[in-house]
mmCIF file of C-alpha atoms in Angstrom:
data_model
loop_
_atom_site.group_PDB
_atom_site.id
_atom_site.type_symbol
_atom_site.label_atom_id
_atom_site.label_comp_id
_atom_site.label_asym_id
_atom_site.label_seq_id
_atom_site.Cartn_x
_atom_site.Cartn_y
_atom_site.Cartn_z
ATOM 1 C CA MET A 260 4.162 -32.354 21.356
ATOM 2 C CA SER A 261 4.684 -35.843 19.337
ATOM 3 C CA GLY A 262 6.915 -37.040 16.567
ATOM 4 C CA LYS A 263 4.063 -37.084 13.947
ATOM 5 C CA ASN A 264 3.175 -33.767 15.412
ATOM 6 C CA GLN A 265 6.417 -31.729 14.287
ATOM 7 C CA THR A 266 6.509 -32.774 10.826
ATOM 8 C CA ILE A 267 8.570 -30.519 8.839
ATOM 9 C CA ILE A 268 6.276 -28.488 6.315
ATOM 10 C CA SER A 269 8.985 -27.310 3.360
ATOM 11 C CA GLU A 270 6.167 -25.946 1.664
ATOM 12 C CA PHE A 271 2.262 -23.870 0.933
ATOM 13 C CA ILE A 272 -0.423 -25.132 -0.766
ATOM 14 C CA LEU A 273 -2.200 -21.314 -1.768
ATOM 15 C CA LEU A 274 -5.683 -21.840 -2.938
ATOM 16 C CA GLY A 275 -6.019 -18.942 -4.218
ATOM 17 C CA LEU A 276 -9.098 -17.530 -5.611
ATOM 18 C CA PRO A 277 -12.258 -18.963 -5.711
ATOM 19 C CA ILE A 278 -13.194 -18.845 -8.941
ATOM 20 C CA ASP A 279 -14.555 -21.163 -11.603
ATOM 21 C CA PRO A 280 -12.624 -23.439 -13.204
ATOM 22 C CA GLU A 281 -13.940 -21.869 -16.698
ATOM 23 C CA GLN A 282 -13.828 -17.838 -15.672
ATOM 24 C CA ARG A 283 -9.999 -19.148 -14.737
ATOM 25 C CA ILE A 284 -8.665 -17.849 -17.970
ATOM 26 C CA LEU A 285 -10.651 -14.648 -18.478
ATOM 27 C CA PHE A 286 -9.892 -13.968 -14.644
ATOM 28 C CA TYR A 287 -6.233 -14.253 -15.467
ATOM 29 C CA GLY A 288 -6.491 -11.588 -18.446
ATOM 30 C CA LEU A 289 -8.144 -8.757 -15.863
ATOM 31 C CA PHE A 290 -5.462 -9.435 -13.509
ATOM 32 C CA LEU A 291 -2.743 -9.478 -15.761
ATOM 33 C CA ALA A 292 -3.838 -6.504 -17.238
ATOM 34 C CA MET A 293 -4.678 -4.742 -13.788
ATOM 35 C CA TYR A 294 -1.233 -5.715 -12.550
ATOM 36 C CA VAL A 295 0.536 -4.331 -16.035
ATOM 37 C CA THR A 296 -1.828 -0.948 -15.163
ATOM 38 C CA THR A 297 -0.294 -0.231 -12.041
ATOM 39 C CA VAL A 298 3.150 -1.092 -13.208
ATOM 40 C CA LEU A 299 3.344 1.586 -15.805
ATOM 41 C CA GLY A 300 0.941 3.927 -14.382
ATOM 42 C CA ASN A 301 3.462 4.143 -11.444
ATOM 43 C CA LEU A 302 6.050 4.165 -13.277
ATOM 44 C CA VAL A 303 4.763 6.834 -15.141
ATOM 45 C CA ILE A 304 4.957 8.920 -11.944
ATOM 46 C CA ILE A 305 8.091 8.097 -10.900
ATOM 47 C CA VAL A 306 9.714 8.905 -14.208
ATOM 48 C CA LEU A 307 8.223 12.388 -14.851
ATOM 49 C CA ILE A 308 8.636 13.563 -10.918
ATOM 50 C CA ARG A 309 12.542 12.122 -11.485
ATOM 51 C CA LEU A 310 12.662 14.044 -14.987
ATOM 52 C CA ASP A 311 10.549 17.667 -14.624
ATOM 53 C CA SER A 312 12.087 19.636 -12.146
ATOM 54 C CA HIS A 313 8.292 21.967 -11.414
ATOM 55 C CA PHE A 314 8.371 18.025 -9.473
ATOM 56 C CA HIS A 315 11.244 18.901 -6.924
ATOM 57 C CA THR A 316 9.197 19.805 -4.230
ATOM 58 C CA PRO A 317 8.144 17.886 -0.980
ATOM 59 C CA MET A 318 4.539 17.226 -2.148
ATOM 60 C CA TYR A 319 5.990 14.846 -4.927
ATOM 61 C CA LEU A 320 8.924 13.677 -3.483
ATOM 62 C CA PHE A 321 6.636 11.477 -1.548
ATOM 63 C CA LEU A 322 3.896 10.893 -4.331
ATOM 64 C CA SER A 323 6.869 9.676 -6.240
ATOM 65 C CA LYS A 324 7.647 7.264 -3.029
ATOM 66 C CA LEU A 325 4.381 6.365 -2.605
ATOM 67 C CA SER A 326 4.152 5.390 -6.618
ATOM 68 C CA PHE A 327 7.303 2.575 -5.555
ATOM 69 C CA SER A 328 5.878 1.679 -2.702
ATOM 70 C CA ASP A 329 2.707 0.801 -4.554
ATOM 71 C CA LEU A 330 4.583 -0.945 -7.409
ATOM 72 C CA CYS A 331 6.246 -3.095 -4.927
ATOM 73 C CA PHE A 332 3.031 -3.598 -3.072
ATOM 74 C CA SER A 333 1.396 -5.169 -5.946
ATOM 75 C CA SER A 334 4.658 -7.005 -7.036
ATOM 76 C CA VAL A 335 4.369 -8.892 -3.841
ATOM 77 C CA THR A 336 1.695 -10.882 -4.860
ATOM 78 C CA MET A 337 0.537 -10.659 -7.775
ATOM 79 C CA PRO A 338 3.242 -12.748 -10.203
ATOM 80 C CA LYS A 339 2.427 -15.480 -7.554
ATOM 81 C CA LEU A 340 -0.787 -15.288 -8.339
ATOM 82 C CA LEU A 341 -1.356 -14.872 -12.004
ATOM 83 C CA GLN A 342 1.456 -17.629 -12.084
ATOM 84 C CA ASN A 343 -0.996 -20.201 -9.357
ATOM 85 C CA MET A 344 -3.685 -19.472 -11.701
ATOM 86 C CA GLN A 345 -1.489 -20.997 -14.691
ATOM 87 C CA SER A 346 -0.137 -23.820 -12.836
ATOM 88 C CA GLN A 347 -1.742 -26.980 -11.322
ATOM 89 C CA VAL A 348 -0.395 -27.397 -8.569
ATOM 90 C CA SER A 349 -0.298 -24.004 -6.474
ATOM 91 C CA SER A 350 2.828 -24.303 -3.981
ATOM 92 C CA ILE A 351 4.754 -22.072 -2.440
ATOM 93 C CA PRO A 352 8.100 -22.531 -0.564
ATOM 94 C CA TYR A 353 8.305 -22.124 3.155
ATOM 95 C CA THR A 354 10.953 -19.407 3.148
ATOM 96 C CA SER A 355 9.320 -18.108 -0.503
ATOM 97 C CA CYS A 356 5.948 -17.473 2.289
ATOM 98 C CA LEU A 357 8.208 -16.293 4.837
ATOM 99 C CA ALA A 358 9.554 -13.533 2.518
ATOM 100 C CA GLN A 359 6.474 -13.129 0.863
ATOM 101 C CA ILE A 360 5.164 -11.664 4.612
ATOM 102 C CA TYR A 361 8.331 -9.590 5.187
ATOM 103 C CA PHE A 362 7.978 -7.491 1.886
ATOM 104 C CA PHE A 363 4.149 -7.576 2.226
ATOM 105 C CA LEU A 364 4.177 -5.962 5.652
ATOM 106 C CA PHE A 365 7.164 -3.748 4.528
ATOM 107 C CA PHE A 366 5.191 -2.109 1.874
ATOM 108 C CA GLY A 367 1.978 -1.793 3.071
ATOM 109 C CA ASP A 368 3.370 -0.186 6.432
ATOM 110 C CA LEU A 369 5.544 1.953 3.926
ATOM 111 C CA GLU A 370 2.087 3.434 2.574
ATOM 112 C CA ASN A 371 0.844 4.247 5.756
ATOM 113 C CA PHE A 372 3.620 6.409 6.806
ATOM 114 C CA LEU A 373 3.920 7.539 3.482
ATOM 115 C CA LEU A 374 0.351 9.056 3.843
ATOM 116 C CA VAL A 375 0.814 10.301 6.933
ATOM 117 C CA ALA A 376 3.943 12.490 5.583
ATOM 118 C CA MET A 377 2.075 14.115 2.885
ATOM 119 C CA ALA A 378 -1.051 14.889 5.010
ATOM 120 C CA TYR A 379 1.171 16.786 6.993
ATOM 121 C CA ASP A 380 2.537 18.418 3.753
ATOM 122 C CA ARG A 381 -1.047 19.646 2.880
ATOM 123 C CA TYR A 382 -1.529 20.721 6.853
ATOM 124 C CA VAL A 383 1.994 22.588 6.435
ATOM 125 C CA ALA A 384 1.359 23.975 2.622
ATOM 126 C CA ILE A 385 -2.536 25.457 4.145
ATOM 127 C CA CYS A 386 -2.142 26.221 7.409
ATOM 128 C CA PHE A 387 1.127 28.034 7.422
ATOM 129 C CA PRO A 388 1.902 28.807 3.723
ATOM 130 C CA LEU A 389 4.559 31.281 4.318
ATOM 131 C CA HIS A 390 6.576 29.070 6.718
ATOM 132 C CA TYR A 391 6.451 26.733 4.193
ATOM 133 C CA THR A 392 9.919 26.131 2.524
ATOM 134 C CA THR A 393 11.216 26.549 5.929
ATOM 135 C CA ILE A 394 9.228 23.902 7.844
ATOM 136 C CA MET A 395 9.198 20.988 4.378
ATOM 137 C CA SER A 396 13.358 21.663 3.967
ATOM 138 C CA PRO A 397 14.574 18.826 2.178
ATOM 139 C CA GLN A 398 16.349 17.712 5.004
ATOM 140 C CA PHE A 399 13.104 16.833 7.450
ATOM 141 C CA CYS A 400 11.634 15.238 4.386
ATOM 142 C CA LEU A 401 14.472 12.709 3.806
ATOM 143 C CA SER A 402 14.110 12.511 7.191
ATOM 144 C CA LEU A 403 10.774 11.832 7.270
ATOM 145 C CA VAL A 404 10.793 8.585 4.349
ATOM 146 C CA ALA A 405 14.160 7.620 6.480
ATOM 147 C CA LEU A 406 11.911 6.895 9.615
ATOM 148 C CA SER A 407 9.275 5.373 7.775
ATOM 149 C CA TRP A 408 12.001 2.787 6.752
ATOM 150 C CA VAL A 409 13.183 2.136 9.823
ATOM 151 C CA LEU A 410 9.728 1.496 11.005
ATOM 152 C CA THR A 411 8.134 -0.677 8.775
ATOM 153 C CA THR A 412 11.651 -2.809 8.684
ATOM 154 C CA PHE A 413 11.168 -3.006 12.153
ATOM 155 C CA HIS A 414 7.692 -4.391 12.022
ATOM 156 C CA ALA A 415 7.736 -6.676 9.456
ATOM 157 C CA MET A 416 10.992 -8.149 10.434
ATOM 158 C CA LEU A 417 9.428 -8.508 13.803
ATOM 159 C CA HIS A 418 6.400 -10.349 12.403
ATOM 160 C CA THR A 419 8.458 -12.916 10.158
ATOM 161 C CA LEU A 420 10.749 -13.682 13.010
ATOM 162 C CA LEU A 421 7.846 -14.524 15.290
ATOM 163 C CA THR A 422 6.131 -16.452 12.350
ATOM 164 C CA ALA A 423 9.354 -18.276 11.461
ATOM 165 C CA ARG A 424 9.637 -19.589 15.187
ATOM 166 C CA LEU A 425 6.211 -21.426 15.222
ATOM 167 C CA CYS A 426 5.925 -24.926 14.386
ATOM 168 C CA PHE A 427 3.176 -26.285 11.564
ATOM 169 C CA CYS A 428 2.082 -29.584 11.107
ATOM 170 C CA ALA A 429 0.540 -31.713 8.552
ATOM 171 C CA ASP A 430 -1.957 -28.897 7.375
ATOM 172 C CA ASN A 431 -0.634 -26.579 4.514
ATOM 173 C CA LEU A 432 -3.772 -25.613 2.789
ATOM 174 C CA ILE A 433 -3.718 -21.638 2.789
ATOM 175 C CA PRO A 434 -7.162 -20.501 1.645
ATOM 176 C CA HIS A 435 -5.903 -17.329 0.469
ATOM 177 C CA PHE A 436 -3.820 -16.237 -2.712
ATOM 178 C CA PHE A 437 -0.956 -15.114 -0.761
ATOM 179 C CA CYS A 438 0.410 -16.213 2.591
ATOM 180 C CA ASP A 439 -1.426 -14.096 4.453
ATOM 181 C CA MET A 440 -0.502 -13.963 8.441
ATOM 182 C CA SER A 441 -3.674 -14.376 10.274
ATOM 183 C CA ALA A 442 -4.304 -18.003 7.379
ATOM 184 C CA LEU A 443 -0.862 -19.546 9.028
ATOM 185 C CA LEU A 444 -1.487 -18.969 12.480
ATOM 186 C CA LYS A 445 -4.681 -20.941 11.487
ATOM 187 C CA LEU A 446 -2.333 -23.773 10.407
ATOM 188 C CA ALA A 447 0.645 -23.648 13.528
ATOM 189 C CA CYS A 448 0.076 -26.380 15.877
ATOM 190 C CA SER A 449 2.036 -24.277 18.782
ATOM 191 C CA ASP A 450 1.328 -21.295 20.627
ATOM 192 C CA THR A 451 0.231 -18.596 18.901
ATOM 193 C CA GLN A 452 -0.747 -15.933 21.768
ATOM 194 C CA VAL A 453 2.388 -13.586 20.943
ATOM 195 C CA ASN A 454 1.780 -13.548 17.662
ATOM 196 C CA GLU A 455 -1.550 -12.448 18.241
ATOM 197 C CA LEU A 456 -0.735 -10.288 21.163
ATOM 198 C CA VAL A 457 2.161 -8.815 18.757
ATOM 199 C CA ILE A 458 -0.593 -7.864 15.934
ATOM 200 C CA PHE A 459 -2.901 -6.801 18.068
ATOM 201 C CA VAL A 460 -0.421 -4.158 20.038
ATOM 202 C CA THR A 461 1.516 -3.118 16.539
ATOM 203 C CA GLY A 462 -1.869 -3.315 14.529
ATOM 204 C CA ARG A 463 -2.979 -0.629 16.028
ATOM 205 C CA PHE A 464 0.165 1.214 15.946
ATOM 206 C CA VAL A 465 0.360 1.268 12.004
ATOM 207 C CA VAL A 466 -2.851 1.326 11.152
ATOM 208 C CA VAL A 467 -4.469 3.157 13.428
ATOM 209 C CA ILE A 468 -2.340 6.105 14.857
ATOM 210 C CA PRO A 469 -1.438 6.889 11.198
ATOM 211 C CA PHE A 470 -4.997 7.151 10.744
ATOM 212 C CA ILE A 471 -5.873 9.551 13.573
ATOM 213 C CA LEU A 472 -3.024 11.470 12.360
ATOM 214 C CA ILE A 473 -4.496 11.982 8.927
ATOM 215 C CA ILE A 474 -7.667 12.588 10.459
ATOM 216 C CA ILE A 475 -5.990 15.181 12.695
ATOM 217 C CA SER A 476 -4.636 16.737 9.856
ATOM 218 C CA TYR A 477 -7.565 17.278 7.382
ATOM 219 C CA VAL A 478 -9.517 18.390 10.843
ATOM 220 C CA ARG A 479 -6.924 21.583 11.123
ATOM 221 C CA ILE A 480 -6.890 22.024 7.760
ATOM 222 C CA ILE A 481 -10.989 22.521 6.974
ATOM 223 C CA SER A 482 -10.604 24.766 10.527
ATOM 224 C CA SER A 483 -7.823 26.974 8.918
ATOM 225 C CA ILE A 484 -10.333 27.002 6.247
ATOM 226 C CA LEU A 485 -13.790 28.019 7.465
ATOM 227 C CA LYS A 486 -12.015 30.224 9.799
ATOM 228 C CA VAL A 487 -11.246 32.647 6.368
ATOM 229 C CA PRO A 488 -13.955 31.374 3.678
ATOM 230 C CA SER A 489 -13.526 31.876 0.478
ATOM 231 C CA ALA A 490 -14.211 29.982 -2.795
ATOM 232 C CA ARG A 491 -10.955 30.627 -3.755
ATOM 233 C CA GLY A 492 -8.897 28.921 -0.846
ATOM 234 C CA ILE A 493 -11.478 25.904 -0.484
ATOM 235 C CA HIS A 494 -11.136 25.879 -3.947
ATOM 236 C CA LYS A 495 -6.943 25.134 -3.671
ATOM 237 C CA ALA A 496 -7.586 23.309 -0.562
ATOM 238 C CA PHE A 497 -10.165 20.780 -2.667
ATOM 239 C CA SER A 498 -7.277 20.814 -5.378
ATOM 240 C CA THR A 499 -4.541 20.261 -3.536
ATOM 241 C CA CYS A 500 -6.063 17.696 -0.974
ATOM 242 C CA GLY A 501 -8.667 15.429 -3.005
ATOM 243 C CA SER A 502 -6.140 13.238 -4.300
ATOM 244 C CA HIS A 503 -4.982 12.408 -1.064
ATOM 245 C CA LEU A 504 -7.980 11.727 0.736
ATOM 246 C CA SER A 505 -9.073 9.262 -2.057
ATOM 247 C CA VAL A 506 -6.113 7.418 -2.196
ATOM 248 C CA VAL A 507 -6.882 7.389 1.973
ATOM 249 C CA SER A 508 -10.289 5.946 1.758
ATOM 250 C CA LEU A 509 -9.418 3.491 -0.834
ATOM 251 C CA PHE A 510 -6.931 2.065 1.536
ATOM 252 C CA TYR A 511 -7.889 2.561 4.704
ATOM 253 C CA GLY A 512 -11.369 1.797 3.924
ATOM 254 C CA SER A 513 -10.531 -1.842 3.375
ATOM 255 C CA VAL A 514 -7.953 -1.845 5.669
ATOM 256 C CA ILE A 515 -9.717 -1.125 9.150
ATOM 257 C CA GLY A 516 -12.462 -3.181 7.601
ATOM 258 C CA LEU A 517 -10.395 -6.103 7.311
ATOM 259 C CA TYR A 518 -8.341 -6.041 9.823
ATOM 260 C CA LEU A 519 -9.368 -3.942 12.876
ATOM 261 C CA CYS A 520 -13.944 -4.870 12.651
ATOM 262 C CA PRO A 521 -13.703 -8.159 11.920
ATOM 263 C CA SER A 522 -17.360 -9.862 12.334
ATOM 264 C CA ALA A 523 -17.221 -13.214 13.355
ATOM 265 C CA ASN A 524 -19.766 -13.735 9.603
ATOM 266 C CA ASN A 525 -16.345 -12.817 7.859
ATOM 267 C CA SER A 526 -16.749 -15.333 4.705
ATOM 268 C CA THR A 527 -13.222 -16.306 3.051
ATOM 269 C CA VAL A 528 -14.591 -15.175 0.130
ATOM 270 C CA LYS A 529 -15.448 -11.612 1.975
ATOM 271 C CA GLU A 530 -11.774 -11.108 3.325
ATOM 272 C CA ILE A 531 -10.244 -12.536 -0.338
ATOM 273 C CA VAL A 532 -12.238 -9.673 -2.365
ATOM 274 C CA MET A 533 -11.285 -7.150 0.419
ATOM 275 C CA ALA A 534 -7.418 -8.140 0.339
ATOM 276 C CA MET A 535 -8.031 -7.509 -3.403
ATOM 277 C CA MET A 536 -9.126 -3.795 -2.952
ATOM 278 C CA TYR A 537 -6.113 -3.065 -0.808
ATOM 279 C CA THR A 538 -3.330 -4.896 -2.517
ATOM 280 C CA VAL A 539 -4.307 -5.285 -6.265
ATOM 281 C CA VAL A 540 -7.091 -2.410 -6.534
ATOM 282 C CA THR A 541 -5.968 0.989 -4.824
ATOM 283 C CA PRO A 542 -2.303 0.320 -6.356
ATOM 284 C CA MET A 543 -3.743 0.516 -9.690
ATOM 285 C CA LEU A 544 -6.260 3.344 -9.280
ATOM 286 C CA ASN A 545 -3.549 5.472 -7.362
ATOM 287 C CA PRO A 546 -1.539 7.157 -9.961
ATOM 288 C CA PHE A 547 -5.034 7.697 -12.085
ATOM 289 C CA ILE A 548 -6.367 9.309 -9.927
ATOM 290 C CA TYR A 549 -3.410 11.441 -8.946
ATOM 291 C CA SER A 550 -3.040 12.300 -12.449
ATOM 292 C CA LEU A 551 -6.980 13.215 -12.794
ATOM 293 C CA ARG A 552 -6.919 15.712 -10.323
ATOM 294 C CA ASN A 553 -3.836 17.104 -10.697
ATOM 295 C CA ARG A 554 -3.053 19.742 -13.227
ATOM 296 C CA ASP A 555 0.550 19.747 -12.859
ATOM 297 C CA ILE A 556 1.126 16.365 -13.600
ATOM 298 C CA LYS A 557 -1.469 16.150 -16.252
ATOM 299 C CA GLY A 558 0.170 19.307 -17.856
ATOM 300 C CA ALA A 559 3.543 17.060 -17.629
ATOM 301 C CA LEU A 560 1.807 14.011 -19.126
ATOM 302 C CA GLY A 561 0.813 16.499 -22.450
ATOM 303 C CA ARG A 562 4.533 18.141 -22.863
ATOM 304 C CA ALA A 563 5.700 14.382 -22.818
ATOM 305 C CA PHE A 564 3.326 13.370 -25.222
ATOM 306 C CA HIS A 565 3.768 16.519 -27.326
ATOM 307 C CA LYS A 566 7.322 15.627 -27.382
ATOM 308 C CA LYS A 567 7.055 12.269 -28.087
ATOM 309 C CA THR A 568 4.247 12.756 -30.779
ATOM 310 C CA PHE A 569 6.034 15.783 -32.625
ATOM 311 C CA PRO A 570 10.014 16.220 -31.749
ATOM 312 C CA SER A 571 10.722 19.753 -32.489
ATOM 313 C CA PRO A 572 12.651 20.243 -35.515
ATOM 314 C CA LEU A 573 16.514 19.953 -35.925
#
């Protein structure tokens, strides 16, 4: 490789969203409102589960971890996006770009594994209700969470280190609103075959296997319900699983459509819109989905609001 091709890139330029300059202020306000809603909504879920003893169960343990993951996942990209929308130069240092890749993969993967744990929890609760407390013991639940953290740490670190070994030439323009790994590979002037192979293999492991496990859990749940069909059983199943299924559909729908079913006519705009779905929209909607479809959380919100508005007399 010649000397000029070994130019050291100290920063990248994020081209951001394809928005007209006159609409920038409008979209900035929209994204700021969405991010604030995401932070507040997920914080409310975390605080409610933490303070209310009724929520100290496996299902709500996983939900609190999912809310934390959503909050952090959105925070990996949104603050930088909002900052760049206000500045004239949308640059990000090389080291910050690698850090963004790491935390983006970490919290995205963590959500994958937590959704699997929540699906297994619903499977045990509906199919083995008498053994639920024995199977879903506190030690087992904490082990699932710890395993999720270990797997996500390894996966995120692997891709970050593989990206760090690449050489980048004069082109440092990233046609995205964050340091997307696939966009970075296109800018590299060194061999990326190892990176692409690892992405292909681990991507199937991190996305496809968890998705299949979730599908298997719900097939077993539906099979169990159909064995003893009753209006009460069906209602209970939908009330406990409806929220989780909605979140799974939102998250996996956009991720699988973007990364696992790519098409030759995928435009940059389409990729950015789909990335916005699972990095911005889904973390914002999750608290509302679980709040509106969960009677216990709605009750806790009502009690908290009632105490705040009408304090008990001394």
